[in-house]
Amino acid sequence: MPGARDSRARVARRIATAAAYGGGGLGLLGVGLVGLLLTESKLAIQAIGILETVPPKADGVYGEAFADRSAAPQPPLVLAVLGDSTGAGLGVARARETPGALLAAGLASVAERPVRLVNVARSGGRSADLSGQLEQALPHRPDVAVIMIGANDVTRHSPAQVAVRQLGEAVAALRANGCEVVVGTCPDLGTIKPVHPPLRWVARRLSRQLAAAQTIAVVEAGGRTVSLGSLLGPEFAARPEMFAADRYHPSAQGYATASMAVLPSVCATLGLWPEEERPSAPVPGGTVLPVAVAAATAAGRAGTEVAAVEAEGAGRRWALLRHRLRIGLPGPEGGKEAGGDPDEGPDTDPDTDPGNTSASSHAGAGDA
């Protein structure tokens, strides 16, 4: 829906601009909505339940079985994962089922080279926590970092411009240290059945606005994003096994689906993914768009990658949108051991593609 996209683009650009220049007054929630969201959130938490488990520790070297034996040995690539419980893998019982382990094994299989995973993501993490996570990750000199953040910024009412600035600063710091960055933007918090209107509608609008603003900040800081959006909304409704026990966090199957959406972008940022011919200048047709419009489009189309156009004179004010071909993740032998929701509400975008099934899903309450 062009009208919804354009409106989201304007809001996202205002938030991103306020983030860049330290402006105030652009919170995620209007004052009148805070009480409503808090009340509805408490009801949603009661309906969802809370996981008492701790994500399994998955750090280590993956994919030694995929190493090219005919070539000289290479040191492992280093993959860092930062963010909230989506990055930590809350909801699964085995280390190899966490998204970090899945991404490490998948990257190793494409690179034909071992990958060392350093996962510093924490349950309940917000953008404000990224600076502390960076202090843990940077000494390991990561080659690529995956950040999954945003859900708790919405549910805990962090000011949007502050959260976006903190994310942009984290991406810039990683890039300054020679690390490529892929950010899984804020998921659509209106996709989970226990979250009812009006919370569902409010959460959907706020999370999509934040996702679009995150994309602008990330692209302009030199990273790229993958929209997590609402891809698993319809699939979660039809397949209860995609949920963990709390019916809120993804299960092992859900994390595998999310990882398949992010893995191609992780590989591409390291030059390990086949690339189409890059455009020499912005072109019509919606593939290359102004970054704010591209960000708003991606927020309504889950699974979309947004990256700066590498064309002379284009700079980071233009961005290229892609839906990359996904590949199946390797089985356990490649892991550490071996080395459109119908009840969406008024902010529904008809151009969202419900046929794509990947990404994480969150409710509009609780901690991710």
C-alpha positions as YAML, in Angstrom:
chain: A
units: angstrom
residues:
- id: 1
  name: MET
  ca: [0.00, 0.00, 0.00]
- id: 2
  name: PRO
  ca: [1.89, 3.11, -1.21]
- id: 3
  name: GLY
  ca: [0.12, 5.41, 1.27]
- id: 4
  name: ALA
  ca: [1.09, 3.31, 4.29]
- id: 5
  name: ARG
  ca: [4.60, 2.87, 2.94]
- id: 6
  name: ASP
  ca: [5.11, 6.58, 2.34]
- id: 7
  name: SER
  ca: [3.76, 7.45, 5.79]
- id: 8
  name: ARG
  ca: [6.07, 4.88, 7.38]
- id: 9
  name: ALA
  ca: [8.99, 6.26, 5.36]
- id: 10
  name: ARG
  ca: [8.34, 9.79, 6.64]
- id: 11
  name: VAL
  ca: [8.11, 8.66, 10.26]
- id: 12
  name: ALA
  ca: [11.19, 6.47, 9.89]
- id: 13
  name: ARG
  ca: [13.22, 9.31, 8.41]
- id: 14
  name: ARG
  ca: [12.13, 11.65, 11.24]
- id: 15
  name: ILE
  ca: [13.15, 9.08, 13.84]
- id: 16
  name: ALA
  ca: [16.47, 8.41, 12.11]
- id: 17
  name: THR
  ca: [17.18, 12.12, 11.76]
- id: 18
  name: ALA
  ca: [16.40, 12.70, 15.43]
- id: 19
  name: ALA
  ca: [18.70, 9.79, 16.25]
- id: 20
  name: ALA
  ca: [21.52, 11.29, 14.19]
- id: 21
  name: TYR
  ca: [21.22, 14.77, 15.63]
- id: 22
  name: GLY
  ca: [20.20, 13.89, 19.17]
- id: 23
  name: GLY
  ca: [16.70, 15.34, 18.89]
- id: 24
  name: GLY
  ca: [13.98, 14.52, 21.37]
- id: 25
  name: GLY
  ca: [10.26, 14.10, 21.55]
- id: 26
  name: LEU
  ca: [9.85, 11.18, 19.17]
- id: 27
  name: GLY
  ca: [9.10, 8.31, 21.51]
- id: 28
  name: LEU
  ca: [7.80, 4.96, 20.38]
- id: 29
  name: LEU
  ca: [4.56, 5.61, 22.22]
- id: 30
  name: GLY
  ca: [2.35, 8.61, 22.60]
- id: 31
  name: VAL
  ca: [1.59, 9.42, 26.23]
- id: 32
  name: GLY
  ca: [-2.02, 8.38, 25.85]
- id: 33
  name: LEU
  ca: [-1.04, 4.91, 24.61]
- id: 34
  name: VAL
  ca: [1.41, 4.03, 27.37]
- id: 35
  name: GLY
  ca: [-1.22, 3.08, 29.95]
- id: 36
  name: LEU
  ca: [-3.20, 1.11, 27.38]
- id: 37
  name: LEU
  ca: [-0.16, -0.83, 26.23]
- id: 38
  name: LEU
  ca: [0.96, -1.56, 29.78]
- id: 39
  name: THR
  ca: [-2.46, -2.91, 30.71]
- id: 40
  name: GLU
  ca: [-2.79, -5.00, 27.58]
- id: 41
  name: SER
  ca: [0.80, -6.22, 27.96]
- id: 42
  name: LYS
  ca: [0.06, -7.60, 31.43]
- id: 43
  name: LEU
  ca: [-2.89, -9.52, 30.03]
- id: 44
  name: ALA
  ca: [-0.77, -10.82, 27.16]
- id: 45
  name: ILE
  ca: [1.97, -11.98, 29.54]
- id: 46
  name: GLN
  ca: [-0.63, -13.92, 31.54]
- id: 47
  name: ALA
  ca: [-1.85, -15.58, 28.34]
- id: 48
  name: ILE
  ca: [1.65, -16.29, 27.00]
- id: 49
  name: GLY
  ca: [3.53, -17.43, 30.06]
- id: 50
  name: ILE
  ca: [7.24, -16.97, 30.72]
- id: 51
  name: LEU
  ca: [10.10, -19.36, 29.95]
- id: 52
  name: GLU
  ca: [12.23, -20.05, 32.99]
- id: 53
  name: THR
  ca: [15.03, -21.68, 30.99]
- id: 54
  name: VAL
  ca: [18.40, -20.21, 29.98]
- id: 55
  name: PRO
  ca: [19.53, -20.34, 26.35]
- id: 56
  name: PRO
  ca: [22.13, -23.08, 25.80]
- id: 57
  name: LYS
  ca: [25.71, -21.91, 25.37]
- id: 58
  name: ALA
  ca: [26.71, -22.46, 21.76]
- id: 59
  name: ASP
  ca: [30.09, -20.71, 21.43]
- id: 60
  name: GLY
  ca: [32.76, -22.73, 19.68]
- id: 61
  name: VAL
  ca: [34.11, -23.75, 16.28]
- id: 62
  name: TYR
  ca: [31.69, -25.08, 13.69]
- id: 63
  name: GLY
  ca: [32.04, -26.69, 10.29]
- id: 64
  name: GLU
  ca: [35.48, -28.26, 10.38]
- id: 65
  name: ALA
  ca: [34.00, -31.04, 8.28]
- id: 66
  name: PHE
  ca: [33.27, -28.51, 5.52]
- id: 67
  name: ALA
  ca: [36.89, -27.29, 5.22]
- id: 68
  name: ASP
  ca: [38.44, -27.57, 1.77]
- id: 69
  name: ARG
  ca: [41.05, -30.28, 2.32]
- id: 70
  name: SER
  ca: [42.79, -29.47, -0.98]
- id: 71
  name: ALA
  ca: [43.61, -25.91, 0.10]
- id: 72
  name: ALA
  ca: [46.00, -24.60, 2.71]
- id: 73
  name: PRO
  ca: [44.42, -24.50, 6.18]
- id: 74
  name: GLN
  ca: [42.75, -21.19, 7.02]
- id: 75
  name: PRO
  ca: [41.93, -19.78, 10.44]
- id: 76
  name: PRO
  ca: [38.23, -19.87, 11.29]
- id: 77
  name: LEU
  ca: [36.02, -16.99, 10.30]
- id: 78
  name: VAL
  ca: [34.65, -15.31, 13.43]
- id: 79
  name: LEU
  ca: [30.90, -14.74, 13.66]
- id: 80
  name: ALA
  ca: [29.57, -12.59, 16.51]
- id: 81
  name: VAL
  ca: [25.90, -12.56, 17.46]
- id: 82
  name: LEU
  ca: [24.52, -9.64, 19.48]
- id: 83
  name: GLY
  ca: [21.04, -8.64, 20.60]
- id: 84
  name: ASP
  ca: [18.18, -10.14, 22.57]
- id: 85
  name: SER
  ca: [16.72, -13.59, 23.16]
- id: 86
  name: THR
  ca: [16.18, -14.02, 19.42]
- id: 87
  name: GLY
  ca: [19.95, -14.02, 19.01]
- id: 88
  name: ALA
  ca: [20.58, -15.96, 22.21]
- id: 89
  name: GLY
  ca: [18.20, -18.78, 21.25]
- id: 90
  name: LEU
  ca: [15.82, -18.75, 24.19]
- id: 91
  name: GLY
  ca: [13.29, -21.54, 23.76]
- id: 92
  name: VAL
  ca: [15.51, -24.39, 22.54]
- id: 93
  name: ALA
  ca: [17.25, -27.10, 24.55]
- id: 94
  name: ARG
  ca: [20.33, -27.87, 22.42]
- id: 95
  name: ALA
  ca: [23.18, -25.57, 21.48]
- id: 96
  name: ARG
  ca: [23.05, -26.65, 17.85]
- id: 97
  name: GLU
  ca: [19.43, -25.41, 17.62]
- id: 98
  name: THR
  ca: [20.27, -21.81, 18.47]
- id: 99
  name: PRO
  ca: [20.33, -19.31, 15.60]
- id: 100
  name: GLY
  ca: [24.01, -18.56, 16.23]
- id: 101
  name: ALA
  ca: [24.96, -22.20, 15.83]
- id: 102
  name: LEU
  ca: [22.76, -22.58, 12.75]
- id: 103
  name: LEU
  ca: [24.28, -19.50, 11.14]
- id: 104
  name: ALA
  ca: [27.83, -20.60, 12.02]
- id: 105
  name: ALA
  ca: [27.30, -24.05, 10.51]
- id: 106
  name: GLY
  ca: [25.59, -22.60, 7.45]
- id: 107
  name: LEU
  ca: [28.34, -20.03, 6.89]
- id: 108
  name: ALA
  ca: [30.99, -22.73, 7.26]
- id: 109
  name: SER
  ca: [29.29, -24.89, 4.64]
- id: 110
  name: VAL
  ca: [29.23, -22.02, 2.12]
- id: 111
  name: ALA
  ca: [32.73, -20.74, 2.91]
- id: 112
  name: GLU
  ca: [34.20, -24.27, 3.12]
- id: 113
  name: ARG
  ca: [36.02, -23.00, 6.16]
- id: 114
  name: PRO
  ca: [35.51, -23.36, 9.92]
- id: 115
  name: VAL
  ca: [33.58, -20.64, 11.73]
- id: 116
  name: ARG
  ca: [34.07, -19.65, 15.36]
- id: 117
  name: LEU
  ca: [30.89, -18.45, 17.04]
- id: 118
  name: VAL
  ca: [30.97, -15.75, 19.72]
- id: 119
  name: ASN
  ca: [27.44, -15.17, 21.01]
- id: 120
  name: VAL
  ca: [26.99, -12.25, 23.40]
- id: 121
  name: ALA
  ca: [23.22, -11.77, 22.89]
- id: 122
  name: ARG
  ca: [21.17, -11.78, 26.07]
- id: 123
  name: SER
  ca: [17.49, -12.31, 26.88]
- id: 124
  name: GLY
  ca: [15.79, -9.01, 27.55]
- id: 125
  name: GLY
  ca: [18.44, -7.12, 25.60]
- id: 126
  name: ARG
  ca: [17.66, -3.64, 24.27]
- id: 127
  name: SER
  ca: [19.59, -1.35, 21.97]
- id: 128
  name: ALA
  ca: [21.04, 0.32, 25.07]
- id: 129
  name: ASP
  ca: [22.77, -2.98, 25.88]
- id: 130
  name: LEU
  ca: [24.63, -3.19, 22.58]
- id: 131
  name: SER
  ca: [27.57, -1.08, 23.79]
- id: 132
  name: GLY
  ca: [28.26, -3.58, 26.57]
- id: 133
  name: GLN
  ca: [27.89, -6.50, 24.18]
- id: 134
  name: LEU
  ca: [30.36, -4.81, 21.83]
- id: 135
  name: GLU
  ca: [32.94, -4.72, 24.61]
- id: 136
  name: GLN
  ca: [32.59, -8.50, 24.85]
- id: 137
  name: ALA
  ca: [32.60, -9.18, 21.11]
- id: 138
  name: LEU
  ca: [35.24, -6.84, 19.66]
- id: 139
  name: PRO
  ca: [38.26, -8.45, 21.40]
- id: 140
  name: HIS
  ca: [37.49, -11.58, 19.34]
- id: 141
  name: ARG
  ca: [37.98, -9.55, 16.12]
- id: 142
  name: PRO
  ca: [34.79, -10.76, 14.38]
- id: 143
  name: ASP
  ca: [34.68, -10.91, 10.58]
- id: 144
  name: VAL
  ca: [30.89, -10.57, 10.55]
- id: 145
  name: ALA
  ca: [28.29, -9.74, 13.17]
- id: 146
  name: VAL
  ca: [24.59, -10.47, 13.27]
- id: 147
  name: ILE
  ca: [22.47, -8.21, 15.48]
- id: 148
  name: MET
  ca: [18.87, -9.08, 16.33]
- id: 149
  name: ILE
  ca: [17.30, -6.29, 18.37]
- id: 150
  name: GLY
  ca: [14.24, -4.11, 18.77]
- id: 151
  name: ALA
  ca: [11.39, -6.07, 20.35]
- id: 152
  name: ASN
  ca: [12.26, -5.04, 23.90]
- id: 153
  name: ASP
  ca: [12.75, -1.43, 22.84]
- id: 154
  name: VAL
  ca: [9.07, -1.44, 21.87]
- id: 155
  name: THR
  ca: [7.69, -3.36, 24.82]
- id: 156
  name: ARG
  ca: [9.73, -1.37, 27.35]
- id: 157
  name: HIS
  ca: [8.87, 1.92, 25.67]
- id: 158
  name: SER
  ca: [12.40, 3.04, 24.78]
- id: 159
  name: PRO
  ca: [12.40, 6.35, 22.89]
- id: 160
  name: ALA
  ca: [12.67, 5.42, 19.23]
- id: 161
  name: GLN
  ca: [15.32, 7.97, 18.34]
- id: 162
  name: VAL
  ca: [17.51, 6.81, 21.24]
- id: 163
  name: ALA
  ca: [17.20, 3.12, 20.35]
- id: 164
  name: VAL
  ca: [17.95, 3.82, 16.69]
- id: 165
  name: ARG
  ca: [20.97, 5.97, 17.55]
- id: 166
  name: GLN
  ca: [22.34, 3.24, 19.84]
- id: 167
  name: LEU
  ca: [21.97, 0.65, 17.10]
- id: 168
  name: GLY
  ca: [23.58, 2.91, 14.51]
- id: 169
  name: GLU
  ca: [26.51, 3.57, 16.84]
- id: 170
  name: ALA
  ca: [26.99, -0.18, 17.38]
- id: 171
  name: VAL
  ca: [27.01, -0.84, 13.64]
- id: 172
  name: ALA
  ca: [29.46, 2.03, 13.05]
- id: 173
  name: ALA
  ca: [31.78, 0.69, 15.77]
- id: 174
  name: LEU
  ca: [31.78, -2.78, 14.24]
- id: 175
  name: ARG
  ca: [32.42, -1.40, 10.76]
- id: 176
  name: ALA
  ca: [35.28, 0.75, 12.09]
- id: 177
  name: ASN
  ca: [36.86, -2.49, 13.32]
- id: 178
  name: GLY
  ca: [36.62, -4.13, 9.91]
- id: 179
  name: CYS
  ca: [33.56, -6.22, 10.74]
- id: 180
  name: GLU
  ca: [30.68, -6.70, 8.30]
- id: 181
  name: VAL
  ca: [27.23, -6.31, 9.88]
- id: 182
  name: VAL
  ca: [23.78, -7.80, 9.22]
- id: 183
  name: VAL
  ca: [20.89, -6.63, 11.39]
- id: 184
  name: GLY
  ca: [17.64, -8.52, 11.77]
- id: 185
  name: THR
  ca: [15.27, -5.62, 12.35]
- id: 186
  name: CYS
  ca: [12.48, -5.44, 14.91]
- id: 187
  name: PRO
  ca: [9.94, -8.22, 14.27]
- id: 188
  name: ASP
  ca: [6.26, -7.48, 13.84]
- id: 189
  name: LEU
  ca: [4.97, -7.63, 17.41]
- id: 190
  name: GLY
  ca: [1.37, -7.96, 16.30]
- id: 191
  name: THR
  ca: [1.63, -11.47, 14.90]
- id: 192
  name: ILE
  ca: [1.03, -13.62, 17.97]
- id: 193
  name: LYS
  ca: [-2.47, -14.86, 18.76]
- id: 194
  name: PRO
  ca: [-2.41, -14.24, 22.54]
- id: 195
  name: VAL
  ca: [-1.89, -10.54, 21.80]
- id: 196
  name: HIS
  ca: [-5.32, -9.08, 21.07]
- id: 197
  name: PRO
  ca: [-6.49, -5.74, 19.66]
- id: 198
  name: PRO
  ca: [-5.96, -2.91, 20.43]
- id: 199
  name: LEU
  ca: [-2.47, -3.95, 21.63]
- id: 200
  name: ARG
  ca: [-1.94, -5.93, 18.43]
- id: 201
  name: TRP
  ca: [-2.61, -2.92, 16.21]
- id: 202
  name: VAL
  ca: [-0.48, -0.57, 18.30]
- id: 203
  name: ALA
  ca: [2.38, -3.07, 18.52]
- id: 204
  name: ARG
  ca: [2.28, -3.71, 14.78]
- id: 205
  name: ARG
  ca: [2.49, -0.04, 13.87]
- id: 206
  name: LEU
  ca: [5.22, 0.75, 16.39]
- id: 207
  name: SER
  ca: [7.38, -2.24, 15.52]
- id: 208
  name: ARG
  ca: [7.19, -1.54, 11.78]
- id: 209
  name: GLN
  ca: [8.08, 2.11, 12.33]
- id: 210
  name: LEU
  ca: [11.06, 1.09, 14.45]
- id: 211
  name: ALA
  ca: [12.16, -1.53, 11.89]
- id: 212
  name: ALA
  ca: [12.12, 1.07, 9.12]
- id: 213
  name: ALA
  ca: [14.08, 3.59, 11.20]
- id: 214
  name: GLN
  ca: [16.57, 0.89, 12.17]
- id: 215
  name: THR
  ca: [17.13, 0.12, 8.50]
- id: 216
  name: ILE
  ca: [17.94, 3.74, 7.68]
- id: 217
  name: ALA
  ca: [20.46, 3.97, 10.52]
- id: 218
  name: VAL
  ca: [22.08, 0.62, 9.72]
- id: 219
  name: VAL
  ca: [22.43, 1.24, 5.98]
- id: 220
  name: GLU
  ca: [23.83, 4.72, 6.55]
- id: 221
  name: ALA
  ca: [26.34, 3.28, 9.05]
- id: 222
  name: GLY
  ca: [27.57, 0.77, 6.46]
- id: 223
  name: GLY
  ca: [25.61, -2.37, 7.39]
- id: 224
  name: ARG
  ca: [22.70, -4.16, 5.81]
- id: 225
  name: THR
  ca: [19.39, -5.35, 7.21]
- id: 226
  name: VAL
  ca: [17.01, -8.28, 6.83]
- id: 227
  name: SER
  ca: [13.39, -7.62, 7.71]
- id: 228
  name: LEU
  ca: [12.13, -10.22, 10.17]
- id: 229
  name: GLY
  ca: [8.64, -8.75, 10.04]
- id: 230
  name: SER
  ca: [5.66, -11.07, 10.25]
- id: 231
  name: LEU
  ca: [6.94, -13.97, 8.17]
- id: 232
  name: LEU
  ca: [6.12, -16.60, 10.76]
- id: 233
  name: GLY
  ca: [2.80, -15.09, 11.78]
- id: 234
  name: PRO
  ca: [0.60, -17.23, 9.50]
- id: 235
  name: GLU
  ca: [2.90, -20.23, 9.82]
- id: 236
  name: PHE
  ca: [2.92, -20.07, 13.61]
- id: 237
  name: ALA
  ca: [-0.88, -19.98, 13.62]
- id: 238
  name: ALA
  ca: [-1.05, -23.13, 11.50]
- id: 239
  name: ARG
  ca: [1.91, -24.98, 13.03]
- id: 240
  name: PRO
  ca: [2.09, -24.93, 16.84]
- id: 241
  name: GLU
  ca: [5.46, -26.72, 16.71]
- id: 242
  name: MET
  ca: [7.03, -23.47, 15.51]
- id: 243
  name: PHE
  ca: [6.56, -22.14, 19.05]
- id: 244
  name: ALA
  ca: [8.54, -22.85, 22.19]
- id: 245
  name: ALA
  ca: [6.64, -23.84, 25.33]
- id: 246
  name: ASP
  ca: [5.68, -20.23, 26.11]
- id: 247
  name: ARG
  ca: [3.91, -19.84, 22.71]
- id: 248
  name: TYR
  ca: [5.97, -16.65, 22.33]
- id: 249
  name: HIS
  ca: [9.55, -17.47, 21.42]
- id: 250
  name: PRO
  ca: [10.36, -19.62, 18.37]
- id: 251
  name: SER
  ca: [11.06, -23.31, 18.73]
- id: 252
  name: ALA
  ca: [13.98, -25.08, 17.06]
- id: 253
  name: GLN
  ca: [11.96, -25.17, 13.82]
- id: 254
  name: GLY
  ca: [11.19, -21.47, 14.13]
- id: 255
  name: TYR
  ca: [14.82, -20.52, 14.66]
- id: 256
  name: ALA
  ca: [15.88, -22.66, 11.72]
- id: 257
  name: THR
  ca: [13.42, -20.80, 9.51]
- id: 258
  name: ALA
  ca: [14.70, -17.45, 10.76]
- id: 259
  name: SER
  ca: [18.30, -18.48, 10.18]
- id: 260
  name: MET
  ca: [17.55, -19.46, 6.60]
- id: 261
  name: ALA
  ca: [16.30, -15.92, 6.01]
- id: 262
  name: VAL
  ca: [19.43, -14.29, 7.45]
- id: 263
  name: LEU
  ca: [22.14, -16.69, 6.23]
- id: 264
  name: PRO
  ca: [22.24, -15.54, 2.57]
- id: 265
  name: SER
  ca: [22.82, -11.95, 3.65]
- id: 266
  name: VAL
  ca: [25.57, -13.01, 6.06]
- id: 267
  name: CYS
  ca: [27.29, -14.90, 3.25]
- id: 268
  name: ALA
  ca: [26.79, -12.05, 0.77]
- id: 269
  name: THR
  ca: [28.35, -9.45, 3.03]
- id: 270
  name: LEU
  ca: [31.54, -11.57, 3.05]
- id: 271
  name: GLY
  ca: [31.46, -11.97, -0.73]
- id: 272
  name: LEU
  ca: [30.44, -15.63, -0.50]
- id: 273
  name: TRP
  ca: [27.06, -15.37, -2.22]
- id: 274
  name: PRO
  ca: [26.45, -15.08, -5.98]
- id: 275
  name: GLU
  ca: [25.63, -11.46, -6.75]
- id: 276
  name: GLU
  ca: [23.54, -10.09, -9.56]
- id: 277
  name: GLU
  ca: [25.15, -7.38, -11.63]
- id: 278
  name: ARG
  ca: [25.13, -4.22, -9.55]
- id: 279
  name: PRO
  ca: [23.27, -1.23, -11.00]
- id: 280
  name: SER
  ca: [25.47, 1.66, -12.13]
- id: 281
  name: ALA
  ca: [22.86, 4.19, -10.96]
- id: 282
  name: PRO
  ca: [19.44, 4.26, -9.30]
- id: 283
  name: VAL
  ca: [16.90, 2.69, -11.64]
- id: 284
  name: PRO
  ca: [13.08, 2.73, -11.76]
- id: 285
  name: GLY
  ca: [10.93, -0.24, -10.87]
- id: 286
  name: GLY
  ca: [11.21, -0.38, -7.08]
- id: 287
  name: THR
  ca: [14.41, -2.44, -6.78]
- id: 288
  name: VAL
  ca: [16.59, 0.59, -6.05]
- id: 289
  name: LEU
  ca: [14.86, 3.19, -3.89]
- id: 290
  name: PRO
  ca: [15.69, 6.13, -1.64]
- id: 291
  name: VAL
  ca: [16.85, 4.58, 1.61]
- id: 292
  name: ALA
  ca: [13.84, 5.79, 3.64]
- id: 293
  name: VAL
  ca: [11.38, 4.38, 1.09]
- id: 294
  name: ALA
  ca: [13.37, 1.15, 0.86]
- id: 295
  name: ALA
  ca: [13.30, 0.87, 4.65]
- id: 296
  name: ALA
  ca: [9.54, 1.39, 4.79]
- id: 297
  name: THR
  ca: [8.99, -1.14, 2.01]
- id: 298
  name: ALA
  ca: [11.11, -3.76, 3.76]
- id: 299
  name: ALA
  ca: [9.26, -3.22, 7.05]
- id: 300
  name: GLY
  ca: [6.08, -4.37, 5.29]
- id: 301
  name: ARG
  ca: [7.73, -7.20, 3.35]
- id: 302
  name: ALA
  ca: [9.34, -9.69, 5.67]
- id: 303
  name: GLY
  ca: [12.50, -11.40, 4.48]
- id: 304
  name: THR
  ca: [13.68, -8.38, 2.48]
- id: 305
  name: GLU
  ca: [17.35, -7.42, 2.56]
- id: 306
  name: VAL
  ca: [18.26, -3.73, 2.33]
- id: 307
  name: ALA
  ca: [21.80, -2.62, 1.51]
- id: 308
  name: ALA
  ca: [23.36, 0.59, 0.23]
- id: 309
  name: VAL
  ca: [23.77, 0.84, -3.53]
- id: 310
  name: GLU
  ca: [27.43, 0.65, -4.43]
- id: 311
  name: ALA
  ca: [27.22, 2.94, -7.43]
- id: 312
  name: GLU
  ca: [29.12, 6.08, -8.28]
- id: 313
  name: GLY
  ca: [27.26, 9.11, -7.04]
- id: 314
  name: ALA
  ca: [24.52, 7.06, -5.36]
- id: 315
  name: GLY
  ca: [26.00, 6.88, -1.88]
- id: 316
  name: ARG
  ca: [23.93, 5.59, 0.99]
- id: 317
  name: ARG
  ca: [20.89, 7.70, 0.18]
- id: 318
  name: TRP
  ca: [19.84, 4.91, -2.21]
- id: 319
  name: ALA
  ca: [19.33, 1.30, -1.26]
- id: 320
  name: LEU
  ca: [18.86, -1.99, -3.07]
- id: 321
  name: LEU
  ca: [16.11, -4.40, -1.98]
- id: 322
  name: ARG
  ca: [16.50, -8.15, -2.48]
- id: 323
  name: HIS
  ca: [14.70, -11.36, -1.66]
- id: 324
  name: ARG
  ca: [17.57, -13.82, -1.75]
- id: 325
  name: LEU
  ca: [17.21, -17.50, -2.57]
- id: 326
  name: ARG
  ca: [17.38, -19.42, 0.69]
- id: 327
  name: ILE
  ca: [19.27, -22.65, 1.16]
- id: 328
  name: GLY
  ca: [18.69, -25.47, 3.59]
- id: 329
  name: LEU
  ca: [20.84, -25.40, 6.68]
- id: 330
  name: PRO
  ca: [23.38, -28.19, 7.18]
- id: 331
  name: GLY
  ca: [22.53, -31.07, 9.44]
- id: 332
  name: PRO
  ca: [24.11, -31.83, 12.82]
- id: 333
  name: GLU
  ca: [27.19, -33.29, 11.13]
- id: 334
  name: GLY
  ca: [28.14, -29.77, 10.04]
- id: 335
  name: GLY
  ca: [27.73, -28.32, 13.50]
- id: 336
  name: LYS
  ca: [29.84, -28.11, 16.59]
- id: 337
  name: GLU
  ca: [29.80, -31.85, 17.19]
- id: 338
  name: ALA
  ca: [31.62, -32.46, 13.92]
- id: 339
  name: GLY
  ca: [33.65, -29.60, 13.97]
- id: 340
  name: GLY
  ca: [-0.33, -12.77, 6.58]
- id: 341
  name: ASP
  ca: [-2.12, -13.01, 9.82]
- id: 342
  name: PRO
  ca: [-5.91, -12.73, 9.10]
- id: 343
  name: ASP
  ca: [-6.43, -10.62, 12.24]
- id: 344
  name: GLU
  ca: [-3.74, -8.06, 11.48]
- id: 345
  name: GLY
  ca: [-5.74, -4.90, 12.16]
- id: 346
  name: PRO
  ca: [-5.77, -1.50, 10.50]
- id: 347
  name: ASP
  ca: [-2.04, -1.26, 9.70]
- id: 348
  name: THR
  ca: [-2.01, -4.30, 7.41]
- id: 349
  name: ASP
  ca: [-0.06, -3.86, 4.17]
- id: 350
  name: PRO
  ca: [-1.56, -5.84, 1.27]
- id: 351
  name: ASP
  ca: [1.84, -5.90, -0.41]
- id: 352
  name: THR
  ca: [3.24, -8.05, 2.40]
- id: 353
  name: ASP
  ca: [4.19, -11.43, 0.96]
- id: 354
  name: PRO
  ca: [2.71, -14.15, 3.20]
- id: 355
  name: GLY
  ca: [4.15, -16.88, 1.01]
- id: 356
  name: ASN
  ca: [7.66, -16.36, 2.35]
- id: 357
  name: THR
  ca: [8.18, -18.23, 5.59]
- id: 358
  name: SER
  ca: [11.17, -17.19, 7.62]
- id: 359
  name: ALA
  ca: [12.15, -15.05, 10.60]
- id: 360
  name: SER
  ca: [11.41, -14.91, 14.28]
- id: 361
  name: SER
  ca: [8.13, -13.98, 15.85]
- id: 362
  name: HIS
  ca: [7.40, -12.15, 19.08]
- id: 363
  name: ALA
  ca: [4.37, -11.05, 20.98]
- id: 364
  name: GLY
  ca: [3.84, -7.45, 21.99]
- id: 365
  name: ALA
  ca: [4.64, -8.11, 25.62]
- id: 366
  name: GLY
  ca: [7.34, -9.53, 27.78]
- id: 367
  name: ASP
  ca: [11.06, -9.73, 27.10]
- id: 368
  name: ALA
  ca: [12.64, -11.07, 23.96]
...
